[in-house]
Coordinates of C-alpha atoms (C1' of nucleotides) in Angstrom, one line a residue:
Chain S
M75 CA 0.0 0.0 0.0
P76 CA 1.6 3.2 -1.1
D77 CA 1.6 6.2 1.2
A78 CA -2.0 7.3 1.7
A79 CA -3.1 10.7 0.6
D80 CA -0.4 13.3 1.1
P81 CA -1.7 16.0 -1.1
A82 CA 0.3 18.7 0.6
P83 CA 2.9 20.0 -1.8
M84 CA 6.3 19.7 -0.2
N85 CA 7.0 23.4 -0.5
A86 CA 3.8 24.4 1.1
R87 CA 4.0 28.0 2.2
R88 CA 2.5 28.8 5.6
K89 CA -1.0 30.0 5.6
F90 CA -1.5 33.4 7.2
R91 CA -4.0 36.2 7.8
R92 CA -3.6 39.9 7.4
E93 CA -4.3 41.6 10.7
G94 CA -4.9 45.3 11.3
E95 CA -1.8 47.3 11.8
E96 CA -2.6 48.3 15.4
R97 CA -3.5 44.8 16.3
R98 CA -0.3 43.3 14.9
R99 CA 1.9 45.9 16.7
Q100 CA 0.1 45.2 20.0
D101 CA 0.6 41.5 19.5
L102 CA 4.3 41.9 18.8
I103 CA 4.7 44.2 21.8
D104 CA 2.9 41.7 24.0
A105 CA 5.0 38.8 22.6
T106 CA 8.1 40.9 23.4
L107 CA 7.1 41.5 27.0
D108 CA 6.3 37.8 27.4
S109 CA 9.7 36.8 25.9
V110 CA 11.6 39.3 28.2
A111 CA 9.7 38.1 31.2
E112 CA 10.4 34.5 30.5
H113 CA 14.0 34.5 29.1
G114 CA 15.3 38.0 29.9
L115 CA 16.6 40.4 27.4
R116 CA 19.1 37.8 26.3
G117 CA 16.4 35.3 25.2
A118 CA 14.2 37.9 23.6
T119 CA 15.3 37.3 20.0
V120 CA 13.4 38.3 17.0
R121 CA 12.7 34.6 16.3
T122 CA 11.4 33.9 19.8
I123 CA 9.2 37.0 19.7
A124 CA 7.9 36.2 16.3
L125 CA 7.1 32.6 17.3
R126 CA 5.2 33.8 20.3
A127 CA 3.3 36.3 18.2
G128 CA 2.4 33.6 15.7
V129 CA 4.3 35.2 12.8
T130 CA 7.7 34.8 11.2
A131 CA 10.7 36.9 12.2
G132 CA 10.9 39.0 9.1
L133 CA 7.6 40.6 9.9
I134 CA 9.0 42.5 12.8
R135 CA 11.0 44.7 10.5
H136 CA 7.9 45.5 8.7
Y137 CA 6.4 47.2 11.8
F138 CA 9.6 48.4 13.6
P139 CA 12.8 49.9 12.2
G140 CA 14.8 47.5 14.3
K141 CA 14.6 45.2 17.3
E142 CA 15.8 47.9 19.6
D143 CA 12.8 50.1 18.7
L144 CA 10.5 47.2 19.5
L145 CA 12.0 46.8 22.9
Q146 CA 11.7 50.5 23.5
E147 CA 8.0 50.5 22.7
A148 CA 7.5 47.4 24.8
Y149 CA 9.0 49.2 27.8
A150 CA 6.8 52.2 27.2
A151 CA 3.8 50.0 27.1
L152 CA 4.7 48.3 30.3
M153 CA 5.2 51.6 32.2
G154 CA 1.9 52.9 30.8
R155 CA 0.0 49.9 32.1
M156 CA 1.7 49.9 35.5
T157 CA 1.0 53.6 36.3
E158 CA -2.5 53.3 34.9
Q159 CA -3.3 50.3 37.2
A160 CA -1.7 52.0 40.2
K161 CA -3.7 55.2 39.7
A162 CA -6.9 53.4 39.1
A163 CA -7.1 52.5 42.8
L164 CA -7.5 56.2 43.6
V165 CA -10.7 57.0 41.7
M166 CA -13.2 56.0 44.3
D167 CA -14.7 59.4 45.3
D168 CA -17.4 58.5 47.8
A169 CA -14.9 57.7 50.6
S170 CA -13.1 59.7 53.2
P171 CA -9.5 60.7 52.3
R172 CA -8.2 58.2 54.9
Q173 CA -10.2 55.4 53.4
R174 CA -9.0 56.3 49.9
L175 CA -5.4 56.2 51.1
A176 CA -5.9 52.8 52.7
A177 CA -7.6 51.5 49.6
F178 CA -4.7 52.8 47.5
V179 CA -2.2 51.0 49.6
T180 CA -4.2 47.8 49.6
A181 CA -4.6 47.9 45.8
N182 CA -0.9 48.3 45.3
L183 CA -0.1 45.3 47.6
N184 CA -2.4 42.7 46.1
A185 CA -2.9 41.1 42.8
P186 CA -2.8 42.1 40.0
I187 CA -0.2 44.7 40.9
I188 CA 1.7 42.2 43.0
D189 CA 2.8 40.0 40.1
Q190 CA 6.0 38.2 39.5
R191 CA 6.0 38.6 35.8
V192 CA 5.6 42.4 36.0
F193 CA 8.3 42.5 38.6
S194 CA 10.7 40.6 36.3
L195 CA 10.0 43.0 33.5
W196 CA 10.4 46.0 35.8
A197 CA 13.7 44.7 37.1
T198 CA 15.1 43.6 33.8
F199 CA 14.4 47.0 32.1
L200 CA 15.5 49.1 35.1
G201 CA 18.8 47.2 35.2
R202 CA 19.6 49.0 32.0
A203 CA 18.6 52.4 33.3
G204 CA 22.1 53.1 34.5
A205 CA 23.5 52.9 31.0
D206 CA 20.4 54.0 29.1
P207 CA 19.4 57.6 29.8
T208 CA 16.1 57.1 28.0
L209 CA 15.1 54.4 30.4
A210 CA 16.3 56.4 33.4
R211 CA 14.1 59.4 32.3
A212 CA 11.1 57.2 31.8
H213 CA 11.5 55.8 35.2
R214 CA 11.9 59.2 36.8
E215 CA 8.7 60.5 35.1
G216 CA 6.7 57.5 36.2
Y217 CA 8.0 57.7 39.7
L218 CA 7.3 61.4 40.0
G219 CA 3.8 61.0 38.6
F220 CA 3.1 58.3 41.2
R221 CA 4.6 60.3 44.0
N222 CA 2.6 63.3 43.2
E223 CA -0.6 61.3 43.4
V224 CA 0.5 60.1 46.8
E225 CA 1.3 63.6 47.9
A226 CA -2.2 64.8 46.8
V227 CA -3.9 62.1 48.9
V228 CA -1.7 62.8 51.8
A229 CA -2.6 66.5 51.7
E230 CA -6.3 65.6 51.7
V231 CA -5.9 63.2 54.6
L232 CA -4.0 65.7 56.7
A233 CA -6.5 68.5 55.8
A234 CA -9.3 66.3 57.0
E235 CA -7.4 66.0 60.3
R236 CA -7.1 69.8 60.4
R237 CA -3.4 69.7 60.1
K238 CA -1.5 72.2 58.0
P239 CA 1.7 70.6 56.8
D240 CA 4.1 72.8 54.8
A241 CA 5.4 71.8 51.4
A242 CA 8.6 70.2 52.7
E243 CA 6.8 68.0 55.2
L244 CA 4.3 66.9 52.5
R245 CA 7.2 66.0 50.2
R246 CA 8.9 64.0 52.9
H247 CA 5.7 62.1 53.6
A248 CA 5.2 61.3 50.0
I249 CA 8.7 60.1 49.5
A250 CA 8.5 57.8 52.6
I251 CA 5.1 56.4 51.7
N252 CA 6.2 55.7 48.2
A253 CA 9.2 53.9 49.6
I254 CA 7.0 51.8 51.9
I255 CA 4.8 50.8 49.0
D256 CA 7.7 50.0 46.7
G257 CA 9.6 48.0 49.3
L258 CA 6.6 45.9 50.2
W259 CA 5.7 45.5 46.5
I260 CA 9.0 44.0 45.8
E261 CA 8.9 41.5 48.6
G262 CA 5.4 40.5 47.6
C263 CA 6.4 39.9 44.0
L264 CA 9.6 38.1 44.9
A265 CA 8.4 36.0 47.8
G266 CA 4.7 36.3 48.0
E267 CA 4.2 32.9 49.7
M268 CA 6.2 34.2 52.7
F269 CA 3.2 36.4 53.6
S270 CA -0.3 35.5 54.5
Q271 CA -3.2 36.8 52.5
G272 CA -3.6 40.5 53.1
E273 CA -0.6 40.7 55.4
L274 CA 1.4 43.0 53.3
A275 CA -1.5 45.4 52.8
A276 CA -2.1 45.4 56.6
I277 CA 1.6 46.1 57.3
G278 CA 1.6 48.8 54.6
I279 CA -1.4 50.6 56.0
K280 CA -0.1 50.6 59.5
A281 CA 3.3 51.9 58.4
V282 CA 1.7 54.7 56.3
E283 CA -0.6 55.7 59.2
A284 CA 2.4 55.8 61.5
E285 CA 4.3 57.9 59.1
L286 CA 1.5 60.4 59.0
G287 CA 0.9 60.3 62.8
L288 CA -2.7 59.1 62.4
G289 CA -4.2 57.7 65.5
P290 CA -6.6 54.8 65.4
L291 CA -10.0 55.5 63.8
E292 CA -12.6 56.4 66.4
Chain G
M97 CA 66.0 55.0 4.7
P98 CA 64.4 51.7 5.0
D99 CA 61.9 51.0 7.7
A100 CA 63.6 51.4 11.1
A101 CA 64.0 48.5 13.4
D102 CA 60.8 46.4 13.3
P103 CA 62.1 43.4 15.1
A104 CA 58.7 42.1 16.1
P105 CA 57.9 38.9 14.2
M106 CA 54.6 39.2 12.4
N107 CA 53.1 36.3 14.2
A108 CA 54.1 37.5 17.6
R109 CA 52.2 35.7 20.3
R110 CA 50.8 37.8 23.1
K111 CA 52.9 38.1 26.2
F112 CA 51.3 36.9 29.3
R113 CA 51.9 36.3 33.0
R114 CA 50.7 33.4 35.1
E115 CA 48.6 34.6 38.0
G116 CA 47.6 32.7 41.1
E117 CA 44.4 30.8 40.7
E118 CA 42.4 32.7 43.3
R119 CA 43.5 36.0 41.8
R120 CA 42.5 35.0 38.3
R121 CA 39.1 33.8 39.4
Q122 CA 38.5 37.0 41.3
D123 CA 39.6 39.1 38.3
L124 CA 37.3 37.1 36.0
I125 CA 34.4 37.5 38.4
D126 CA 35.0 41.3 38.8
A127 CA 35.2 41.6 35.0
T128 CA 31.9 39.8 34.7
L129 CA 30.2 42.1 37.1
D130 CA 31.6 45.1 35.3
S131 CA 30.4 43.8 32.0
V132 CA 26.9 43.0 33.3
A133 CA 26.6 46.4 35.0
E134 CA 27.7 48.2 31.8
H135 CA 26.0 46.2 29.0
G136 CA 23.6 43.9 30.8
L137 CA 23.4 40.2 30.6
R138 CA 23.2 40.5 26.8
G139 CA 26.5 42.3 26.5
A140 CA 28.4 40.1 29.0
T141 CA 29.9 37.8 26.4
V142 CA 33.0 35.7 27.1
R143 CA 35.0 37.9 24.8
T144 CA 33.9 41.1 26.5
I145 CA 34.6 39.7 29.9
A146 CA 38.0 38.3 28.9
L147 CA 39.0 41.6 27.4
R148 CA 38.1 43.4 30.6
A149 CA 40.0 40.9 32.6
G150 CA 43.0 41.3 30.4
V151 CA 43.1 37.8 29.1
T152 CA 41.7 35.9 26.1
A153 CA 38.4 34.3 26.0
G154 CA 39.5 30.7 26.1
L155 CA 40.9 31.1 29.6
I156 CA 37.5 31.4 31.0
R157 CA 36.8 27.8 30.4
H158 CA 40.0 26.9 32.2
Y159 CA 38.6 28.3 35.4
F160 CA 34.9 27.7 35.0
P161 CA 33.0 24.8 33.5
G162 CA 31.0 27.2 31.4
K163 CA 29.9 30.8 31.1
E164 CA 26.7 30.1 33.1
D165 CA 28.8 29.0 36.1
L166 CA 30.8 32.2 35.9
L167 CA 27.6 34.2 36.0
Q168 CA 26.4 32.2 38.9
E169 CA 29.5 32.8 40.9
A170 CA 29.5 36.4 40.0
Y171 CA 26.0 36.8 41.4
A172 CA 27.0 35.0 44.6
A173 CA 29.9 37.3 45.0
L174 CA 27.7 40.4 44.5
M175 CA 25.2 39.2 47.1
G176 CA 28.0 38.4 49.5
R177 CA 29.5 41.9 49.2
M178 CA 26.1 43.6 49.5
T179 CA 25.0 41.9 52.7
E180 CA 28.5 42.2 54.2
Q181 CA 28.4 45.9 53.6
A182 CA 24.9 46.3 55.0
K183 CA 25.6 44.4 58.1
A184 CA 28.9 46.2 58.7
A185 CA 26.9 49.3 59.7
L186 CA 25.7 47.4 62.8
V187 CA 28.9 46.6 64.5
M188 CA 29.3 49.8 66.6
D189 CA 28.7 48.5 70.1
D190 CA 29.3 51.6 72.2
A191 CA 26.0 53.3 71.3
S192 CA 22.4 53.1 72.4
P193 CA 20.2 50.8 70.4
R194 CA 18.4 53.7 69.0
Q195 CA 21.6 55.3 67.8
R196 CA 22.6 52.0 66.3
L197 CA 19.3 51.8 64.4
A198 CA 19.7 55.3 63.1
A199 CA 23.3 54.6 62.1
F200 CA 22.1 51.5 60.3
V201 CA 19.5 53.4 58.3
T202 CA 22.0 56.2 57.5
A203 CA 24.6 53.8 56.3
N204 CA 22.2 52.0 54.0
L205 CA 21.1 55.3 52.4
N206 CA 24.4 56.8 51.6
A207 CA 27.4 55.9 49.5
P208 CA 28.8 53.3 49.0
I209 CA 25.6 51.4 49.5
I210 CA 23.6 53.8 47.4
D211 CA 25.3 53.1 44.1
Q212 CA 24.0 53.0 40.6
R213 CA 26.3 50.3 39.5
V214 CA 25.3 47.9 42.3
F215 CA 21.6 48.7 41.6
S216 CA 22.0 47.8 38.0
L217 CA 23.5 44.5 38.9
W218 CA 20.9 43.8 41.6
A219 CA 18.1 44.6 39.2
T220 CA 19.6 42.7 36.2
F221 CA 20.0 39.5 38.2
L222 CA 16.7 39.8 40.1
G223 CA 15.0 40.2 36.8
R224 CA 15.8 36.5 36.2
A225 CA 14.7 35.4 39.6
G226 CA 11.2 34.7 38.4
A227 CA 12.5 32.1 35.9
D228 CA 15.6 30.9 37.9
P229 CA 14.8 29.2 41.2
T230 CA 18.4 29.4 42.2
L231 CA 18.4 33.1 42.0
A232 CA 15.1 33.3 43.8
R233 CA 16.4 31.3 46.7
A234 CA 19.6 33.3 46.9
H235 CA 17.6 36.5 47.1
R236 CA 15.2 35.1 49.7
E237 CA 18.1 34.0 51.9
G238 CA 19.8 37.4 51.6
Y239 CA 16.6 39.1 52.4
L240 CA 15.8 37.0 55.4
G241 CA 19.3 37.5 56.8
F242 CA 18.9 41.2 56.4
R243 CA 15.5 41.3 57.9
N244 CA 16.6 39.2 60.9
E245 CA 19.3 41.8 61.6
V246 CA 16.7 44.5 61.5
E247 CA 14.4 42.5 63.8
A248 CA 17.2 42.1 66.3
V249 CA 18.0 45.8 66.5
V250 CA 14.3 46.6 66.7
A251 CA 14.0 44.3 69.7
E252 CA 16.8 46.0 71.4
V253 CA 15.4 49.4 70.7
L254 CA 12.0 48.5 72.1
A255 CA 13.5 46.8 75.1
A256 CA 15.4 49.9 75.9
E257 CA 12.1 51.7 75.9
R258 CA 10.6 49.1 78.2
R259 CA 8.2 47.9 75.7
K260 CA 7.4 44.2 75.3
P261 CA 6.4 43.5 71.7
D262 CA 5.2 40.0 70.8
A263 CA 6.8 38.0 68.0
A264 CA 4.2 39.0 65.4
E265 CA 4.6 42.7 66.1
L266 CA 8.3 42.4 65.9
R267 CA 8.0 40.6 62.6
R268 CA 5.7 43.3 61.3
H269 CA 8.1 46.1 62.3
A270 CA 11.0 44.3 60.6
I271 CA 9.1 43.8 57.4
A272 CA 8.0 47.5 57.3
I273 CA 11.4 48.9 58.2
N274 CA 13.1 46.7 55.6
A275 CA 10.6 48.0 53.0
I276 CA 11.3 51.6 53.9
I277 CA 15.1 51.1 53.5
D278 CA 14.7 49.2 50.3
G279 CA 12.3 51.7 48.7
L280 CA 14.5 54.7 49.6
W281 CA 17.6 52.8 48.5
I282 CA 16.1 52.2 45.1
E283 CA 15.2 55.9 44.6
G284 CA 18.6 57.0 45.8
C285 CA 20.3 54.7 43.3
L286 CA 18.1 55.6 40.4
A287 CA 17.7 59.3 40.9
G288 CA 20.1 60.4 43.6
E289 CA 20.4 63.9 42.3
M290 CA 16.7 64.5 43.1
F291 CA 17.5 64.4 46.8
S292 CA 19.8 66.7 48.8
Q293 CA 22.7 65.3 50.7
G294 CA 21.5 63.3 53.7
E295 CA 17.9 63.8 52.8
L296 CA 17.1 60.2 52.2
A297 CA 18.7 59.2 55.5
A298 CA 16.7 61.8 57.4
I299 CA 13.5 60.7 55.8
G300 CA 14.3 57.1 56.5
I301 CA 15.1 57.7 60.1
K302 CA 11.9 59.6 60.7
A303 CA 9.8 57.0 58.9
V304 CA 11.4 54.2 61.0
E305 CA 11.0 56.0 64.3
A306 CA 7.3 56.7 63.4
E307 CA 6.8 53.0 62.6
L308 CA 8.2 52.1 66.0
G309 CA 6.2 54.8 67.7
L310 CA 9.4 56.4 69.1
G311 CA 8.9 59.9 70.4
P312 CA 11.6 62.6 70.0
L313 CA 14.8 62.1 71.9
E314 CA 14.7 63.9 75.2
Chain Y
dC137 C1' 70.6 26.1 33.0
dG138 C1' 67.3 22.7 30.9
dG139 C1' 63.2 20.3 31.1
dC140 C1' 58.1 19.7 32.9
dT141 C1' 53.8 21.1 33.6
dA142 C1' 50.0 23.7 33.8
dT143 C1' 48.4 28.3 32.5
dT144 C1' 47.5 30.9 28.6
dT145 C1' 47.0 31.9 23.7
dA146 C1' 45.1 31.1 19.3
dT147 C1' 42.3 29.0 16.0
dA148 C1' 38.4 26.4 14.5
dC149 C1' 33.6 25.1 14.5
dA150 C1' 28.7 24.7 14.9
dC151 C1' 25.2 27.6 16.0
dT152 C1' 22.5 31.8 16.8
dT153 C1' 21.6 36.6 16.0
dG154 C1' 19.7 40.8 13.5
dC155 C1' 18.8 42.3 9.2
dA156 C1' 18.2 42.5 3.8
dC157 C1' 15.5 41.1 0.1
dA158 C1' 12.8 38.5 -3.2
dA159 C1' 8.9 35.7 -3.8
dC160 C1' 4.3 35.0 -2.6
dA161 C1' -0.6 35.2 -1.4
dA162 C1' -4.6 37.5 1.3
dC163 C1' -7.7 41.0 0.9
dG164 C1' -10.0 45.3 -1.0
dC165 C1' -11.6 47.4 -5.1
dC166 C1' -13.4 47.6 -9.6
Chain A
dG215 C1' -14.1 37.3 -10.7
dG216 C1' -9.7 39.2 -11.9
dC217 C1' -6.1 42.4 -10.3
dG218 C1' -3.1 45.2 -7.9
dT219 C1' -1.4 46.5 -3.2
dT220 C1' 1.1 45.3 0.5
dG221 C1' 1.2 42.4 4.6
dT222 C1' 3.7 38.2 5.2
dT223 C1' 6.8 34.4 4.4
dG224 C1' 11.1 32.2 3.5
dT225 C1' 15.9 32.2 2.5
dG226 C1' 20.4 34.1 2.7
dC227 C1' 24.2 36.4 4.9
dA228 C1' 27.8 38.5 7.7
dA229 C1' 28.8 39.2 12.4
dG230 C1' 28.9 37.4 16.9
dT231 C1' 28.1 33.4 20.3
dG232 C1' 29.9 29.6 23.5
dT233 C1' 32.8 25.8 23.4
dA234 C1' 36.5 22.4 22.0
dT235 C1' 41.2 21.7 21.2
dA236 C1' 45.9 22.2 19.8
dA237 C1' 50.0 24.9 20.1
dA238 C1' 53.0 27.8 22.8
dT239 C1' 55.3 29.7 26.7
dA240 C1' 56.0 31.2 31.7
dG241 C1' 57.7 29.8 35.8
dC242 C1' 59.1 26.4 39.0
dC243 C1' 62.1 22.5 40.5
dG244 C1' 66.1 19.8 39.9

DNA sequence: CGGCTATTTATACACTTGCACAACAACGCC
DNA sequence: GGCGTTGTTGTGCAAGTGTATAAATAGCCG
């Protein structure tokens, strides 16, 4: 019995679909972030990225001038999503300033912001900030944006307590609170199983309230 | 006038010196850390590293089974130096517990611990911790060691204030204080010029004392 | 001073990388 | 339905990668 039906021509070209430009670019950026998170910048080759995006390597150069540009855009996308998520926890209006601050801390110290994959990306890219001024500036802008949000909430909280902090004191509080959240965020991402559910958030809230000199809620 | 003396044979082999084994290994590890800090894991190739160490690439395989082992040892060396430096700030015995705690915070938020190069290395390697359990465990051990030191000092400080915290409270304080130091350390490394001399340390000390509920020194 | 040995150099190799380019085929338009 | 546009594929290439291995020489011991 000869080989059954094998009608596929030996040189069959791969089938493909044309996607919208925006969609393809997003897919490539997502595939890039996945590759970096999994294998680091080393393993994020055009072929790996293309495979993950379900296309062939050559296509990347149709959408990006070079691989470096793709990485650049991927980092920008990552930063955008991170700050967006973080700020989203602040939009609840129908709450007291103090409640909003606590909710902010809680949101930043639980999933999905506590996430090992995001941390890997954050660390991998920031490791290049010392040598790449573009990355350094991007971080600084994101950091200052975040800190200003913190400062605004702190001002509201203290105002509600009828305290009148000056600008320097406000700045100090914002820097310290930002550090508390960052430090706990890192530990949660790196060793989340060392902490019980909600423990990091509880520690964070207590630390923040101590920093602001807030007594227990009456 | 014919070419002056050019006695060097065209195929002159490179001159070299034989170094002690320990010395060579250290040089290679240092060269590796330098390469990673400057060009990231991507740019840390055997040839780059060897060039920096003043040898040729083949020699690396004479001292390490493979490049991956060299990177592993380099990371171990980095961690060792970091924790050693951090703990060194705790050895001053002739001081009150509270002064020792303040000195500890100050030391961790100034040069040489605040250092962009070390941060780059820290971030670059930790970016791989999500995928490399070895790195993850190494970090966890270093972190716990550091945190235990903090917890011990905190216990002394509170004892001197005649307070009797239970184990859970002590643990909470240590986690929070560790986060404060880490968060401020990161900002100092990444954007040191945003803070005036000694500002981070001052913020850190105030935040830590607030966390512990310490009043002003009388 | 001459030989031994292990450190070091140099070369080779198989493989991967980013990028260039030509062929191809999916989809919109008539 | 045919046809042109262009998104997409596949192949090729030069440079760079880690590793293997042979050749050379520095330094010690007699």
